């Protein structure tokens, strides 16, 4: 079993939901990324999503765009991000790490070299925002060869026949984008999520994480009741942005502990 | 018979659909609608009617005789897209896409713009059809092209400055994509060039192909035969695709795309991904040649003309280069500026700085050719919008 499968199996056994925080590698500075990753795990993160900085993050709102810009000021590229995961793995062999980003940095490295290096350093899953399954044949081949899970996005606008096709390819978990728009947008529509998740479950056999628009303990709890995992990105990145370098780790840790408590209150809620 | 792209939008290894899942359904809706209406006689008739009576087509072909004589070689003919309503080729495409938007029941259109010509052309058709219009424009471009910003506002559009990244065309495109994904139900995204996810590159080309459809029938009357070469500037490449398209299957007509050489290719400060053989990559929904660093980050480009200041290029141009059907060269800022001045002085035509790149290449090769050689340059836009830029370079405050 992969680290992602093991993690979700353990959570399911305890009837708990996953907390999946996102940070951008290299934000606010490269030296803080690995300490932040460990702090996230200590505060209760079950899976880590690590953003790979990109110059043109088309699917992201201003908060995560600025995180990418801060990281790129320090010239943090895909090679550095992989090195960071290697360093993280020296102290943590259990927590799954998913790289999330855009395809071009991977294309520049080549999918083959990328997948090989991911396996070496202990990456578990890869979410390439702008590579839909239709364009990902080569990518999948290399990810599969190296035992990496392709993580897919599903959207409110994804039609059933597409859900079915994506279900056939999905490994690890899927990430349901809970609202139309870019990362960091407001207005979460819980009833729409409640309606959509059972439709997805008809086809999707891996756990379903929900993200976009989760801003605090209350929304985290409400969403956790409806699915298998809660992804929190912009809210955490905002905390990083608003913190001084010497307090950023403790501030993020405090926030994630609150979110964890909330997600754990959804324990036992039927899926 | 040239027959690209394939059904998934691929031009050889280029093109395709590289967007987040949140946009896939909207693109499928667009693809289905475009496939239907492009063969619908009523739609075609309305498009052609608007091109004739609203845009002012067909645009004439003019023999720049005095300038040709001065250069002392090939005869240069100009396809006068600068005489279109709104002053550039861009309106051919916005008329087409806006008619499509209307048929798809969208009440709001958005666009990105670099030089502002596409923004003006979008604001124009939106006003005419009574649609809400929002145009995204890099903050730096808004300064360079302030007359066009005011034009868009006069036409009732909201112009949103984009402060992220390099504050130019590529960042405006990012921001327009973000708007689209947020307002997907009622919004139509009018992309201004032959880039973006399928079906945009093919659709924008088809709407602009009126340029070569006209010129191929005009040239025998005007010049006695078809041109030896068609020359057009390439940023994203919409005017060039329009000018080239109907010649692709015509043997012995050279197709020459002119990229922005900026301060010179050797300085790295240019916008010439095809000429410099930039690596293949993914940006703005398609795979194409992209100016990028070793980490795959898109680099900042430079051109005197905002409309060419773009790190990528339409995927079909990348394919035409690889397949050998078209050739691509670069013209530096100062060469473009010289051609700008020469066309003003010798022919009484103020060309856009973008088009001046194509003119400059014609001026460069014409003297090496015989006097019966015929070069057709696509004069894609007029230069009124550029007078502030040119004045500033000459140390003049208007």
XYZ file of C-alpha atoms in Angstrom:
669
model
C 0.000 0.000 0.000
C 1.162 3.519 -0.793
C 1.628 6.090 1.950
C -1.539 7.888 0.802
C -3.593 4.661 0.870
C -2.228 3.712 4.292
C -3.030 7.142 5.686
C -6.620 7.147 4.456
C -7.123 3.505 5.537
C -5.977 4.337 9.059
C -8.218 7.399 9.170
C -11.191 5.395 7.905
C -10.622 2.780 10.578
C -10.778 5.506 13.229
C -13.742 7.079 11.411
C -11.764 10.301 11.078
C -11.372 12.759 8.228
C -8.073 13.928 6.751
C -6.727 17.441 7.170
C -4.702 18.369 4.092
C -2.911 21.725 4.383
C -1.222 23.393 1.416
C 1.844 25.607 1.480
C 3.979 26.911 -1.369
C 7.556 25.619 -1.238
C 9.988 28.457 -0.659
C 7.391 30.770 0.898
C 8.224 33.014 2.715
C 11.807 31.793 2.273
C 13.380 28.454 1.320
C 14.869 27.775 4.764
C 11.434 27.779 6.402
C 9.722 25.216 4.174
C 10.937 22.011 5.845
C 10.372 23.397 9.386
C 6.858 24.418 8.280
C 6.188 20.939 6.880
C 7.165 19.322 10.194
C 5.101 21.869 12.125
C 2.069 21.109 9.956
C 2.410 17.397 10.710
C 2.885 18.020 14.447
C -0.227 20.233 14.415
C -2.265 17.427 12.896
C -1.844 17.420 9.117
C -2.552 13.989 7.616
C -1.340 14.721 4.072
C 0.833 17.641 2.924
C 0.239 19.449 -0.346
C 3.379 21.281 -1.361
C 2.987 23.908 -4.053
C 5.672 24.193 -6.731
C 6.173 27.910 -7.507
C 5.296 29.001 -11.046
C 5.598 32.359 -12.748
C 2.079 32.203 -14.213
C -0.283 30.536 -11.739
C -3.467 30.938 -13.783
C -5.751 28.933 -11.509
C -4.727 30.689 -8.320
C -6.110 33.763 -6.628
C -3.952 36.663 -5.399
C -2.926 35.020 -2.098
C -1.253 31.983 -3.650
C 0.045 34.065 -6.575
C 1.931 36.211 -4.064
C 3.279 33.080 -2.354
C 4.667 31.941 -5.728
C 6.210 35.372 -6.275
C 7.875 35.327 -2.834
C 9.316 31.884 -3.527
C 10.487 32.843 -7.011
C 12.326 35.854 -5.586
C 14.487 33.214 -3.917
C 14.690 31.305 -7.255
C 12.975 28.254 -5.813
C 12.509 25.852 -8.723
C 11.320 22.276 -9.012
C 14.804 20.883 -8.198
C 14.822 22.778 -4.903
C 11.322 21.631 -4.049
C 12.368 17.999 -4.551
C 15.426 18.580 -2.366
C 13.138 19.978 0.323
C 11.031 16.817 0.248
C 14.213 14.735 0.566
C 15.182 16.741 3.651
C 11.668 16.392 5.107
C 11.800 12.614 4.636
C 14.921 12.354 6.814
C 12.676 12.949 9.821
C 9.248 11.882 8.573
C 8.792 8.605 6.736
C 5.023 8.356 7.170
C 3.232 11.535 6.117
C 2.254 11.565 2.441
C 3.532 14.499 0.389
C 1.711 15.605 -2.757
C 3.329 18.086 -5.122
C 0.844 20.530 -6.601
C 1.586 22.917 -9.412
C 1.594 23.640 -13.105
C 2.952 21.474 -15.876
C 5.631 23.668 -17.394
C 8.335 23.265 -14.733
C 7.868 19.493 -15.034
C 7.970 19.629 -18.841
C 11.196 21.594 -18.561
C 12.718 18.872 -16.354
C 11.048 16.067 -18.408
C 8.386 13.830 -16.887
C 10.752 10.903 -16.791
C 13.433 12.665 -14.752
C 10.783 14.270 -12.559
C 9.008 11.006 -11.740
C 12.279 9.220 -11.030
C 13.419 11.980 -8.701
C 10.004 12.110 -6.973
C 10.273 8.415 -6.155
C 13.840 8.866 -4.894
C 13.009 11.712 -2.508
C 9.716 10.270 -1.259
C 6.973 12.217 -3.038
C 3.701 10.269 -3.063
C 1.344 12.065 -5.403
C 1.410 14.697 -8.123
C -1.357 17.143 -8.927
C -0.714 19.071 -12.150
C -3.366 21.773 -12.244
C -3.259 22.484 -15.976
C -2.865 18.911 -17.247
C -6.289 17.327 -17.716
C -6.333 13.541 -18.271
C -6.724 14.052 -22.042
C -3.212 15.513 -22.250
C -1.574 13.394 -19.572
C -0.836 10.028 -21.204
C 2.904 10.503 -21.129
C 2.792 11.936 -17.620
C 0.788 8.976 -16.292
C 3.129 6.474 -17.820
C 6.092 7.926 -15.962
C 4.202 8.461 -12.697
C 2.965 4.879 -12.795
C 6.423 3.461 -13.539
C 7.677 5.106 -10.370
C 4.692 4.252 -8.167
C 3.394 7.819 -7.872
C -0.311 8.645 -7.571
C -1.800 11.082 -10.080
C -4.172 13.301 -8.086
C -7.078 14.775 -10.061
C -9.235 17.812 -9.662
C -12.994 17.525 -10.014
C -15.154 20.621 -10.362
C -18.821 21.492 -9.897
C -18.945 21.717 -13.694
C -17.420 18.263 -14.315
C -20.061 16.183 -16.082
C -20.819 12.615 -15.082
C -19.137 10.979 -18.081
C -15.925 12.830 -17.262
C -16.187 11.871 -13.579
C -16.410 8.272 -14.748
C -13.311 8.592 -16.942
C -11.334 10.350 -14.231
C -12.437 7.719 -11.697
C -10.752 5.072 -13.820
C -7.419 6.933 -13.626
C -7.535 8.376 -10.108
C -5.166 7.057 -7.460
C -4.572 8.214 -3.891
C -7.459 10.654 -3.565
C -9.313 13.171 -5.698
C -9.525 16.852 -4.962
C -13.011 18.295 -5.410
C -12.888 22.035 -6.073
C -15.882 23.177 -4.089
C -16.630 26.382 -5.941
C -16.238 28.059 -9.263
C -13.277 30.359 -9.320
C -9.668 30.537 -8.297
C -8.033 29.523 -5.033
C -8.826 31.784 -2.107
C -12.287 32.819 -3.261
C -15.031 33.276 -0.668
C -18.630 31.995 -0.672
C -18.709 28.290 0.147
C -21.959 26.574 -0.869
C -22.320 23.658 1.537
C -25.616 22.392 0.181
C -24.133 22.192 -3.316
C -21.221 20.137 -1.946
C -23.629 17.903 -0.007
C -25.511 17.264 -3.216
C -22.436 16.674 -5.386
C -20.377 14.305 -3.212
C -22.827 11.350 -3.404
C -22.913 11.781 -7.203
C -19.120 11.603 -7.292
C -19.092 8.540 -5.031
C -21.054 6.573 -7.606
C -17.851 6.473 -9.667
C -14.952 7.619 -7.517
C -13.553 4.777 -5.439
C -10.668 6.659 -3.830
C -11.180 9.135 -0.948
C -12.597 12.556 -1.832
C -10.930 15.668 -0.466
C -12.683 19.016 -0.738
C -10.940 22.349 -1.029
C -11.369 25.991 -2.107
C -13.094 28.414 0.252
C -12.317 26.757 3.606
C -11.319 29.632 5.854
C -11.809 28.662 9.491
C -12.741 25.947 11.966
C -16.464 26.260 11.251
C -16.167 25.793 7.484
C -13.580 23.038 7.982
C -15.983 21.131 10.233
C -18.942 21.623 7.935
C -16.999 20.380 4.915
C -15.333 17.514 6.829
C -18.782 16.084 7.586
C -19.432 15.721 3.867
C -16.256 14.091 2.570
C -13.026 12.242 3.447
C -10.580 15.111 3.686
C -10.420 18.881 3.921
C -7.851 20.831 1.891
C -6.893 24.246 3.264
C -4.599 26.408 1.141
C -5.103 30.141 0.877
C -5.993 30.573 4.573
C -2.676 29.018 5.632
C -0.706 30.919 2.996
C -2.349 34.109 4.257
C -1.135 33.287 7.782
C 2.390 32.857 6.396
C 2.129 36.168 4.568
C 0.967 38.015 7.683
C 3.604 36.563 10.022
C 7.131 37.676 10.808
C 9.846 35.111 9.941
C 10.404 34.279 13.630
C 6.711 33.667 14.374
C 5.552 32.114 11.121
C 6.024 28.492 12.230
C 4.187 28.948 15.534
C 1.372 30.995 13.962
C 0.769 28.408 11.240
C 0.933 25.664 13.851
C -1.738 27.374 15.987
C -4.030 27.781 12.994
C -3.635 24.173 11.855
C -4.324 22.866 15.388
C -7.638 24.747 15.355
C -8.493 23.303 11.977
C -7.524 19.818 13.165
C -9.806 20.062 16.201
C -12.646 21.089 13.926
C -12.018 18.289 11.442
C -11.837 15.774 14.294
C -15.276 16.886 15.466
C -16.558 15.381 12.231
C -15.365 11.996 13.512
C -17.916 9.309 12.852
C -20.016 11.461 10.529
C -21.354 9.224 7.807
C -19.837 9.712 4.394
C -4.599 19.402 -48.213
C -3.559 21.172 -45.018
C -5.956 20.049 -42.306
C -4.889 21.170 -38.843
C -5.583 21.009 -35.969
C -6.751 17.451 -35.261
C -10.031 16.930 -33.390
C -8.311 17.522 -30.043
C -6.711 20.754 -31.129
C -3.214 19.441 -31.822
C -0.896 20.890 -34.443
C 1.699 18.128 -34.418
C 3.156 18.235 -30.891
C 1.706 21.715 -30.224
C -1.694 23.048 -29.167
C -4.112 20.912 -27.166
C -6.109 21.743 -24.054
C -4.026 22.457 -20.958
C -6.353 24.019 -18.413
C -7.665 23.247 -14.945
C -10.668 20.945 -14.651
C -12.788 23.985 -13.754
C -12.567 25.194 -17.378
C -12.988 21.890 -19.218
C -16.772 22.030 -19.410
C -16.814 25.605 -20.687
C -14.320 24.691 -23.410
C -16.414 21.716 -24.443
C -19.467 23.979 -24.633
C -17.488 26.432 -26.773
C -16.085 23.719 -29.024
C -19.541 22.264 -29.655
C -21.046 25.686 -30.352
C -18.227 26.695 -32.691
C -18.331 23.395 -34.582
C -22.032 23.974 -35.143
C -22.036 27.653 -36.092
C -18.955 27.640 -38.296
C -20.997 25.553 -40.742
C -24.272 27.376 -40.164
C -25.208 29.434 -43.264
C -27.093 32.022 -41.178
C -24.133 32.559 -38.862
C -21.734 32.825 -41.789
C -24.025 35.288 -43.550
C -24.295 37.491 -40.449
C -20.518 37.403 -39.945
C -19.867 38.358 -43.563
C -22.493 41.066 -43.457
C -20.867 42.612 -40.381
C -17.391 42.383 -41.905
C -18.647 44.274 -44.924
C -20.881 46.947 -43.429
C -19.459 47.366 -39.924
C -15.754 46.620 -40.347
C -15.527 48.012 -43.879
C -14.190 44.959 -45.694
C -12.747 43.998 -48.042
C -9.646 45.950 -47.111
C -7.700 47.139 -50.151
C -4.254 46.063 -51.247
C -2.021 49.023 -51.928
C 1.165 49.062 -53.992
C 3.738 51.013 -51.963
C 5.456 52.116 -55.132
C 7.449 55.079 -53.904
C 8.867 53.117 -50.983
C 9.575 50.113 -53.248
C 11.410 52.366 -55.728
C 13.414 53.884 -52.912
C 14.411 50.398 -51.705
C 15.342 49.507 -55.269
C 14.272 45.880 -55.440
C 11.102 43.864 -54.914
C 7.691 45.518 -55.157
C 5.991 45.850 -51.795
C 2.226 45.564 -51.548
C 0.328 46.292 -48.339
C -2.841 44.531 -47.221
C -4.528 47.449 -45.500
C -5.942 45.952 -42.289
C -5.159 49.343 -40.745
C -8.194 50.707 -42.594
C -10.613 48.425 -40.744
C -12.999 49.904 -38.214
C -11.006 50.237 -34.934
C -7.765 50.338 -36.923
C -6.457 46.779 -36.954
C -7.123 43.190 -37.969
C -8.279 42.357 -34.431
C -11.879 43.304 -35.152
C -12.298 40.431 -37.658
C -12.006 38.022 -34.762
C -13.982 39.971 -32.152
C -16.941 40.349 -34.512
C -16.926 36.585 -35.014
C -16.535 35.652 -31.359
C -19.113 38.183 -30.182
C -21.685 36.811 -32.626
C -20.914 33.358 -31.274
C -21.226 34.604 -27.671
C -24.615 36.075 -28.459
C -25.832 32.800 -29.937
C -24.541 30.934 -26.889
C -26.658 33.202 -24.666
C -23.756 34.906 -22.867
C -24.437 38.425 -21.618
C -20.905 39.358 -20.613
C -17.630 39.293 -22.542
C -14.099 39.574 -21.202
C -10.786 40.001 -22.980
C -7.079 40.438 -22.392
C -5.157 43.051 -24.316
C -1.529 44.017 -24.885
C -1.364 46.970 -27.263
C -5.011 47.650 -26.565
C -6.160 46.941 -30.126
C -7.886 43.699 -29.156
C -9.399 45.397 -26.107
C -10.763 48.204 -28.263
C -12.063 45.725 -30.831
C -13.789 43.749 -28.075
C -15.247 46.830 -26.375
C -16.508 47.949 -29.784
C -18.459 44.805 -30.592
C -19.702 44.519 -26.994
C -21.128 48.045 -27.199
C -22.813 47.241 -30.463
C -24.401 44.051 -29.127
C -25.268 45.532 -25.725
C -23.023 43.208 -23.742
C -21.128 43.969 -20.551
C -17.388 44.127 -21.302
C -14.382 43.807 -19.003
C -10.866 44.099 -20.417
C -7.730 43.034 -18.529
C -4.584 44.949 -19.367
C -1.101 44.920 -17.849
C -0.418 48.048 -15.807
C 2.724 48.708 -17.848
C 0.837 48.349 -21.124
C -1.838 50.765 -19.872
C 0.854 53.407 -19.610
C 2.355 52.606 -22.996
C -1.038 52.626 -24.702
C -3.057 55.221 -22.829
C -5.094 56.409 -25.862
C -6.478 52.895 -26.300
C -7.362 52.707 -22.602
C -9.458 55.824 -22.969
C -11.014 54.481 -26.172
C -12.169 51.335 -24.366
C -13.671 53.431 -21.583
C -15.516 55.605 -24.104
C -16.986 52.421 -25.524
C -18.365 51.500 -22.125
C -15.854 48.824 -21.149
C -14.287 48.418 -17.732
C -10.501 48.276 -18.022
C -8.880 46.389 -15.152
C -5.155 47.036 -14.586
C -3.118 43.889 -13.898
C -0.246 44.394 -11.472
C 0.978 40.808 -11.173
C 4.062 39.355 -12.851
C 5.588 41.463 -15.616
C 2.412 43.608 -15.862
C 2.085 42.907 -19.583
C 0.049 40.778 -21.971
C 0.762 37.376 -20.431
C -0.349 38.582 -17.009
C -3.502 40.088 -18.487
C -4.222 36.672 -20.002
C -3.758 34.989 -16.614
C -6.189 37.442 -15.042
C -8.802 37.029 -17.777
C -8.628 33.240 -17.300
C -9.242 33.754 -13.571
C -12.279 35.916 -14.309
C -13.608 33.329 -16.747
C -13.333 30.426 -14.319
C -15.153 32.513 -11.684
C -17.998 33.698 -13.944
C -18.254 30.761 -16.253
C -22.048 30.616 -16.699
C -22.724 34.016 -18.194
C -19.288 35.008 -19.526
C -17.645 34.494 -22.900
C -13.873 34.923 -23.020
C -12.878 36.574 -26.313
C -9.222 35.581 -26.719
C -7.418 37.947 -29.061
C -4.779 35.729 -30.566
C -4.243 32.266 -32.029
C -3.213 30.869 -28.649
C -5.090 29.454 -25.669
C -6.770 26.081 -25.296
C -8.537 24.427 -28.245
C -10.710 25.607 -29.997
C -9.315 29.155 -29.654
C -6.250 28.868 -31.934
C -8.314 27.410 -34.779
C -11.313 29.669 -34.189
C -9.307 32.918 -34.043
C -7.423 31.840 -37.170
C -10.662 31.057 -39.024
C -12.172 34.459 -38.218
C -8.974 36.217 -39.343
C -8.562 34.032 -42.425
C -10.753 36.521 -44.257
C -7.495 38.450 -44.781
C -5.892 35.793 -46.992
C -9.215 34.809 -48.541
C -9.457 38.377 -49.833
C -5.824 38.883 -50.737
C -5.569 35.678 -52.766
C -8.371 36.944 -55.008
C -7.182 40.591 -54.995
C -3.538 40.012 -55.889
C -4.078 38.956 -59.527
C -5.995 42.213 -60.118
C -3.602 44.454 -58.220
C -0.234 42.880 -59.019
C -1.050 40.590 -61.906
C -0.278 37.480 -59.892
C 0.023 35.956 -56.456
C 2.807 37.228 -54.184
C 6.205 35.544 -53.947
C 6.055 35.989 -50.205
C 3.513 36.968 -47.557
C 5.091 38.760 -44.609
C 3.390 39.397 -41.268
C 4.445 40.186 -37.719
C 4.013 37.507 -35.052
C 3.353 38.101 -31.364
C 0.709 35.523 -30.564
C 0.303 35.419 -34.314
C -3.322 36.127 -35.218
C -2.733 38.571 -38.060
C -0.049 36.305 -39.501
C -2.274 33.209 -39.358
C -5.029 35.182 -41.056
C -2.632 36.462 -43.716
C -1.030 33.024 -44.292
C -3.940 30.637 -44.050
C -5.259 30.418 -47.612
C -1.710 30.336 -49.010
C -0.636 27.282 -47.015
C -1.617 24.929 -49.826
C -0.393 27.258 -52.567
C 3.097 26.186 -53.630
C 5.867 28.730 -54.177
C 4.405 31.408 -51.919
C 6.856 31.939 -49.067
C 5.241 32.609 -45.703
C 7.433 34.743 -43.444
C 6.575 35.493 -39.819
C 8.438 38.353 -38.174
C 8.984 38.209 -34.435
C 10.074 41.000 -32.123
C 13.852 41.062 -31.794
C 13.663 43.730 -29.076
C 17.118 45.025 -28.172
C 18.654 42.208 -30.245
C 18.456 38.407 -29.989
C 21.943 38.260 -28.465
C 20.807 40.437 -25.513
C 18.092 37.976 -24.497
C 15.711 40.964 -24.313
C 13.311 40.108 -27.107
C 10.063 38.276 -27.809
C 11.172 35.834 -30.493
C 10.551 32.265 -29.252
C 10.387 30.729 -32.747
C 13.467 32.384 -34.185
C 15.526 31.505 -31.113
C 14.165 27.940 -30.917
C 12.851 28.311 -27.367
C 11.936 24.976 -25.790
C 8.444 23.532 -25.975
C 6.308 24.147 -22.913
C 2.808 24.767 -21.588
C 1.278 28.174 -20.954
C -2.180 29.691 -21.293
C -3.867 26.449 -22.210
C -1.643 25.206 -25.018
C 1.672 23.592 -25.727
C 4.005 25.749 -27.782
C 7.497 27.276 -27.971
C 8.011 29.325 -24.850
C 10.650 31.711 -23.584
C 11.551 30.240 -20.208
C 14.454 29.653 -17.851
C 16.001 26.295 -16.936
C 13.415 25.842 -14.140
C 10.513 26.209 -16.579
C 9.569 29.677 -15.306
C 8.322 32.026 -18.008
C 10.781 34.883 -18.514
C 10.042 38.541 -19.107
C 10.153 39.581 -22.726
C 10.904 42.887 -24.351
C 9.588 44.600 -27.438
C 9.031 48.210 -28.403
C 5.531 47.108 -29.375
C 3.175 45.966 -26.636
C 1.297 43.732 -29.056
C 4.349 41.560 -29.722
C 5.579 41.500 -26.131
C 4.597 37.890 -25.388
C 6.784 34.913 -24.354
C 4.857 32.303 -26.326
C 3.431 32.032 -29.799
C 0.351 30.442 -31.333
C 0.848 26.660 -31.591
C 0.074 26.631 -35.312
C 3.060 28.890 -36.006
C 5.330 26.503 -34.105
C 3.963 23.721 -36.292
C 4.337 25.688 -39.539
C 7.960 26.332 -38.607
C 8.717 22.696 -37.786
C 6.968 21.449 -40.902
C 8.991 23.893 -42.980
C 5.949 25.588 -44.520
C 6.653 28.983 -42.927
C 9.884 30.690 -41.937
C 10.388 32.961 -38.962
C 12.808 35.823 -38.481
C 13.256 38.612 -35.934
C 13.402 42.374 -36.347
C 14.891 44.591 -33.635
C 13.222 47.643 -32.087
C 15.384 50.118 -34.011
C 14.804 48.411 -37.361
C 11.053 48.463 -36.738
C 11.223 52.125 -35.817
C 13.104 52.947 -39.026
C 10.446 51.179 -41.093
C 7.747 53.022 -39.125
C 9.325 56.358 -40.081
C 9.916 55.361 -43.690
C 6.337 54.301 -44.304
C 5.170 57.602 -42.807
C 7.501 59.619 -45.055
C 7.359 57.684 -48.316
C 3.740 56.551 -48.349
C 1.830 58.791 -45.963
C 0.773 55.829 -43.839
C 1.425 55.665 -40.084
C 1.749 51.942 -39.330
C 1.394 50.245 -35.954
C 4.742 49.415 -34.335
C 3.721 45.745 -34.483
C 3.189 45.899 -38.257
C 6.401 47.914 -38.590
C 8.307 44.708 -37.802
C 6.853 43.058 -40.914
C 7.560 46.215 -42.932
C 11.142 46.277 -41.690
C 11.744 42.718 -42.820
C 10.302 43.502 -46.248
C 12.611 46.538 -46.433
C 15.532 44.329 -45.479
C 15.013 41.674 -48.158
C 13.479 43.789 -50.953
C 16.792 45.324 -52.103
C 18.259 41.824 -52.555
C 15.432 40.821 -54.905
C 14.591 41.567 -58.521
C 12.154 44.354 -59.382
C 9.507 41.920 -60.516
C 9.443 40.112 -57.182
C 6.182 40.704 -55.293
C 6.094 40.950 -51.499
C 2.745 41.197 -49.712
C 3.036 42.701 -46.245
C 0.097 42.471 -43.883
C -0.240 45.999 -42.547
C -2.102 44.691 -39.527
C -2.835 47.988 -37.797
C -2.469 51.725 -37.863
C 0.015 53.565 -35.693
C -2.018 56.357 -34.091
C -1.945 54.444 -30.810
C 1.873 54.437 -30.910
C 2.577 58.130 -31.342
C 3.277 58.624 -27.619
C 5.806 55.775 -27.621
C 7.548 57.065 -30.730
C 7.559 60.672 -29.513
C 9.084 59.604 -26.214
C 11.847 57.693 -28.028
C 12.587 60.854 -30.005
C 12.704 62.882 -26.794
C 9.501 64.748 -27.587
C 6.711 65.384 -25.088
C 3.281 65.645 -26.673
